[in-house]
XYZ file of N, CA and C in Angstrom:
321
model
N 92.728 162.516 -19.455
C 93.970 162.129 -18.832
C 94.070 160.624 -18.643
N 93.364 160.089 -18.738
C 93.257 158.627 -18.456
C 93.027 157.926 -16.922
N 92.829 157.109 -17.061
C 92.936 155.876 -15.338
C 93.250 156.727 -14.543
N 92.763 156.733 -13.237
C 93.708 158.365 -12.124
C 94.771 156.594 -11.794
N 94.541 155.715 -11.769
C 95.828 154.736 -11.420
C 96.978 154.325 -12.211
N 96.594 155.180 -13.443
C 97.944 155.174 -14.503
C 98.870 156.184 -14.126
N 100.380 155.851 -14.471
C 101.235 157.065 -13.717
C 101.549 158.164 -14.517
N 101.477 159.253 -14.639
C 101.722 160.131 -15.540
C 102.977 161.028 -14.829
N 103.945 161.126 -15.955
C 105.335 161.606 -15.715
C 105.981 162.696 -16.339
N 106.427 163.769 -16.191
C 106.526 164.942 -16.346
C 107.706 164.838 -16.469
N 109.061 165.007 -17.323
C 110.092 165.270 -17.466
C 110.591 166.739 -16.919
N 111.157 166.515 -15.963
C 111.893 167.934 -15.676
C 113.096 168.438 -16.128
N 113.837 167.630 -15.667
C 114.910 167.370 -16.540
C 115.950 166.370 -16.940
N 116.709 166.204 -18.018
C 116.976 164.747 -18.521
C 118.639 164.653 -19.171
N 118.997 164.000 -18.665
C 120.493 164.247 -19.415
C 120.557 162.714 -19.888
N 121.860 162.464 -20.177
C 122.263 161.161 -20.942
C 122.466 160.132 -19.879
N 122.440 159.843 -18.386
C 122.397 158.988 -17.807
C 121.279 158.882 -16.635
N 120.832 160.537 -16.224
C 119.465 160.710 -15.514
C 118.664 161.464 -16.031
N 117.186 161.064 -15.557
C 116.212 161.983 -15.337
C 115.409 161.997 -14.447
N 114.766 163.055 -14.140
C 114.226 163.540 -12.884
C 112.594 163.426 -13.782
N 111.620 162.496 -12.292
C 110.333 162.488 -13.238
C 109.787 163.026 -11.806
N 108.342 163.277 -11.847
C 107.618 163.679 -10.969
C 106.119 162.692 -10.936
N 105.991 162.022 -10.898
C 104.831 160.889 -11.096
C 103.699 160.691 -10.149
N 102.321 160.699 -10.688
C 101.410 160.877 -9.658
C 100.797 159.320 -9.461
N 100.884 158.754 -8.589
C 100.063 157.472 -8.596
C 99.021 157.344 -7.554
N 98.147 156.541 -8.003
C 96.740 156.391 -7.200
C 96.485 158.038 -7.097
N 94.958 157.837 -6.537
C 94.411 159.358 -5.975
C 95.565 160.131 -5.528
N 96.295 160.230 -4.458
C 97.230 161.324 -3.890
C 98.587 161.216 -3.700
N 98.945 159.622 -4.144
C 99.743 160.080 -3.845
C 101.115 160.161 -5.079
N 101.488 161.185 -4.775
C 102.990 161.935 -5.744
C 104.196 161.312 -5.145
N 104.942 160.379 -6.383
C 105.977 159.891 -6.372
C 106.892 160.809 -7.074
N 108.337 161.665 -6.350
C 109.136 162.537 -7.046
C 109.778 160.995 -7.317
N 110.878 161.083 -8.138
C 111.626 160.256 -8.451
C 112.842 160.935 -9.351
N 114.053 160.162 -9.776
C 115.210 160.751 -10.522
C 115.567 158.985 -10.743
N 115.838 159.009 -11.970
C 116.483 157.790 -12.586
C 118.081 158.253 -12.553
N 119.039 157.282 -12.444
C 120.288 157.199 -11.947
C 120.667 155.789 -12.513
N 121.325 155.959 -13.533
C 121.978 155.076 -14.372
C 121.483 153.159 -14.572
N 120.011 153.904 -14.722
C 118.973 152.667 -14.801
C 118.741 152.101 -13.767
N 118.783 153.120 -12.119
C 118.106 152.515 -11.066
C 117.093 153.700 -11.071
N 115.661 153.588 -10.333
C 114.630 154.303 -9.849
C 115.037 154.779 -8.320
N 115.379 156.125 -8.102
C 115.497 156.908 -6.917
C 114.173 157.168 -6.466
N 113.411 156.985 -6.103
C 112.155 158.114 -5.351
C 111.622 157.656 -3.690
N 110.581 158.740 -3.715
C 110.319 158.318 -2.044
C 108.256 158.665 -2.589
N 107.970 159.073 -1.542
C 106.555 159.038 -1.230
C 106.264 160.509 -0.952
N 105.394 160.724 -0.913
C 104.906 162.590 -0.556
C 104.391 161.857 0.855
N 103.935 160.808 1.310
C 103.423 160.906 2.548
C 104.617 160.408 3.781
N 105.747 160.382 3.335
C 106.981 159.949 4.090
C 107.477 161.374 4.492
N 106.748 161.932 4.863
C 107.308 163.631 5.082
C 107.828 163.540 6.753
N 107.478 162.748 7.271
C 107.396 162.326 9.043
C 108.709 161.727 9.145
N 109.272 161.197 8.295
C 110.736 159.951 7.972
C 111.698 160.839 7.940
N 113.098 160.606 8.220
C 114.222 161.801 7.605
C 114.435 161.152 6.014
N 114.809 162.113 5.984
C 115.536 161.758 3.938
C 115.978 160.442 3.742
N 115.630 160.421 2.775
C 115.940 159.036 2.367
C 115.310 158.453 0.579
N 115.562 157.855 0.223
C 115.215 156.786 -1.017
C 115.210 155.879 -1.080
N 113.959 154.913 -1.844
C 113.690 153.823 -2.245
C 114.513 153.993 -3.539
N 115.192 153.103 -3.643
C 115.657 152.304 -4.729
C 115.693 151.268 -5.533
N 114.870 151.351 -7.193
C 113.941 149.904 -7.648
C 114.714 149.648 -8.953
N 114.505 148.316 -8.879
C 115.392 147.835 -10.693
C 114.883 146.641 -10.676
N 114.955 146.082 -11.810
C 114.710 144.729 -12.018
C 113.903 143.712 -10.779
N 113.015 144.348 -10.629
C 111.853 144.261 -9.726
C 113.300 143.710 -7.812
N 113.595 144.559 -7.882
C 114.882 144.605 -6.800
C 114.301 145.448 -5.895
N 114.377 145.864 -4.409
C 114.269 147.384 -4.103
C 114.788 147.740 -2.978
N 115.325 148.460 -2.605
C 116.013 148.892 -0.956
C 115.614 150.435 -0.909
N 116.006 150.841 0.495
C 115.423 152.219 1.085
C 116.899 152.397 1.623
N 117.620 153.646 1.107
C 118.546 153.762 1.413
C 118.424 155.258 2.512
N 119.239 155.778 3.957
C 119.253 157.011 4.453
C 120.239 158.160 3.643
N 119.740 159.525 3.137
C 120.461 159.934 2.714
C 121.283 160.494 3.634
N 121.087 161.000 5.079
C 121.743 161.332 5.619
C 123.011 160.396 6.624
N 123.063 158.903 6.562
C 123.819 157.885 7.067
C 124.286 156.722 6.363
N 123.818 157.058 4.639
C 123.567 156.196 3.474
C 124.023 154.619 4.046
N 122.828 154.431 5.097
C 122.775 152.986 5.368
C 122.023 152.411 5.112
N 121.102 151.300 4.975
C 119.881 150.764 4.229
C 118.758 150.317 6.103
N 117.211 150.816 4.983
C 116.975 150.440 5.974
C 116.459 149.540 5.800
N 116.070 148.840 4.354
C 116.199 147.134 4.210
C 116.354 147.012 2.622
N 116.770 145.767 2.107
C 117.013 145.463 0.958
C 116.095 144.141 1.068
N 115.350 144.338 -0.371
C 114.425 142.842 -1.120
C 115.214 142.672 -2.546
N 116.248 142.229 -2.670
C 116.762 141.177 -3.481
C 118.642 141.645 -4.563
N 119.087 143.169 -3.622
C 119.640 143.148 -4.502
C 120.832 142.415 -3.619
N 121.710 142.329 -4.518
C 123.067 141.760 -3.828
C 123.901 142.825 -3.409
N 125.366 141.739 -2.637
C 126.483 143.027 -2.133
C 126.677 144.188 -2.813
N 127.534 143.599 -3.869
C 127.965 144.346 -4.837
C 126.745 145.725 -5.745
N 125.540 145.242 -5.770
C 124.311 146.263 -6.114
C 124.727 147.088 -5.287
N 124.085 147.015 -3.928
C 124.109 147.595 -2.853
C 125.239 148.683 -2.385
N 126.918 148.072 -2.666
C 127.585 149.098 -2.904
C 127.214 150.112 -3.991
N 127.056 149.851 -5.457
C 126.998 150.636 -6.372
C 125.924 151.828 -5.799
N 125.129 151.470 -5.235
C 123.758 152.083 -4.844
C 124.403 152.985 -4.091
N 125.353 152.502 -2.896
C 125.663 154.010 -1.963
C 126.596 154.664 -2.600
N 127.387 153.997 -3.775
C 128.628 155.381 -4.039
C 127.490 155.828 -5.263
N 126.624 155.936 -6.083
C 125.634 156.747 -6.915
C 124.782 157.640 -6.178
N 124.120 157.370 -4.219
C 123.360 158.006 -3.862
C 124.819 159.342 -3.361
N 125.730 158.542 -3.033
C 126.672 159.599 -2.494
C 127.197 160.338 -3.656
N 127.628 160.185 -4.955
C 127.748 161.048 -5.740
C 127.077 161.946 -5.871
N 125.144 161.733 -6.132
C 123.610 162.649 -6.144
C 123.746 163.261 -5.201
N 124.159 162.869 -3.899
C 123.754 163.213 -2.424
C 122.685 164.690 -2.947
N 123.576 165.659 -3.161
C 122.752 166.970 -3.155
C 121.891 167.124 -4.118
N 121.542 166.292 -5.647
C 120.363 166.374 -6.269
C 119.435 165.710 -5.269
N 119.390 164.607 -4.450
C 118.538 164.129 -4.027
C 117.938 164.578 -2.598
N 118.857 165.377 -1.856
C 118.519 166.029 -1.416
C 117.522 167.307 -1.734
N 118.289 167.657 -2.884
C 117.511 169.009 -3.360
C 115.736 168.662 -3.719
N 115.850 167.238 -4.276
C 114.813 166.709 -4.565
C 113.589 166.276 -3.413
N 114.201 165.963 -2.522
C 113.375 165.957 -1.129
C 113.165 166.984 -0.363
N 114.192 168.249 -0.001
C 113.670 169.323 0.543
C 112.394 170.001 -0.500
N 113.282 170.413 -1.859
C 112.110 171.027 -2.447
C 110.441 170.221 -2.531
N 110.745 168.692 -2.290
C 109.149 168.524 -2.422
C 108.823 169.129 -1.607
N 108.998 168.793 0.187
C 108.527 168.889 1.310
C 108.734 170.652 1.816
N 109.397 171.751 0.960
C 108.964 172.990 1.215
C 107.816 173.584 1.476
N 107.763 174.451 2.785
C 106.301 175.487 2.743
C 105.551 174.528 3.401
């Protein structure tokens, strides 16, 4: 399998503007993630304590957006205008990304 610090990514599923990866980095910890029109959606398996929410990464950019108040709970470098695009794409997903965070954190 290679490096356990290389990320290995599992296509779940993939259409013409997203895909949903499941990525394991370092020893434990599992990054779910969903690409969204060439931004990186994901969170952490150990953010289970946090309410819902996503990190959002591009062009070495990144913010943590709430899915349930889609307010930020900080931004490193994108601008206004990013930042809008970011909440009307998380609010379009709302329920893949949801679906994507309950189902990790099930059971």
């Amino acid at each position: 399998m290679g490096n356990r610090s290389e990320a290995i990514s599992i296509y779940l599923t993939q259409s013409s503007n997203t895909a949903c990866t499941y990525g394991i980095y370092g020893k434990d910890a599992i990054m779910p993630s969903k690409l969204i029109d060439g931004y990186q959606f994901f969170f952490y398996s150990n953010e289970r304590n946090e309410p819902p929410h996503m990190h959002v990464r591009k062009g070495g950019n990144e913010t943590k957006i709430w899915l349930g108040t889609l307010g930020f709970a900080y931004n490193h470098g994108f601008g206004e205008h990013e930042l809008t695009r970011i909440r009307r794409m998380t609010r379009r997903h709302l329920d893949e990304l949801f679906d994507l965070w309950d189902g990790h954190f099930a059971g």
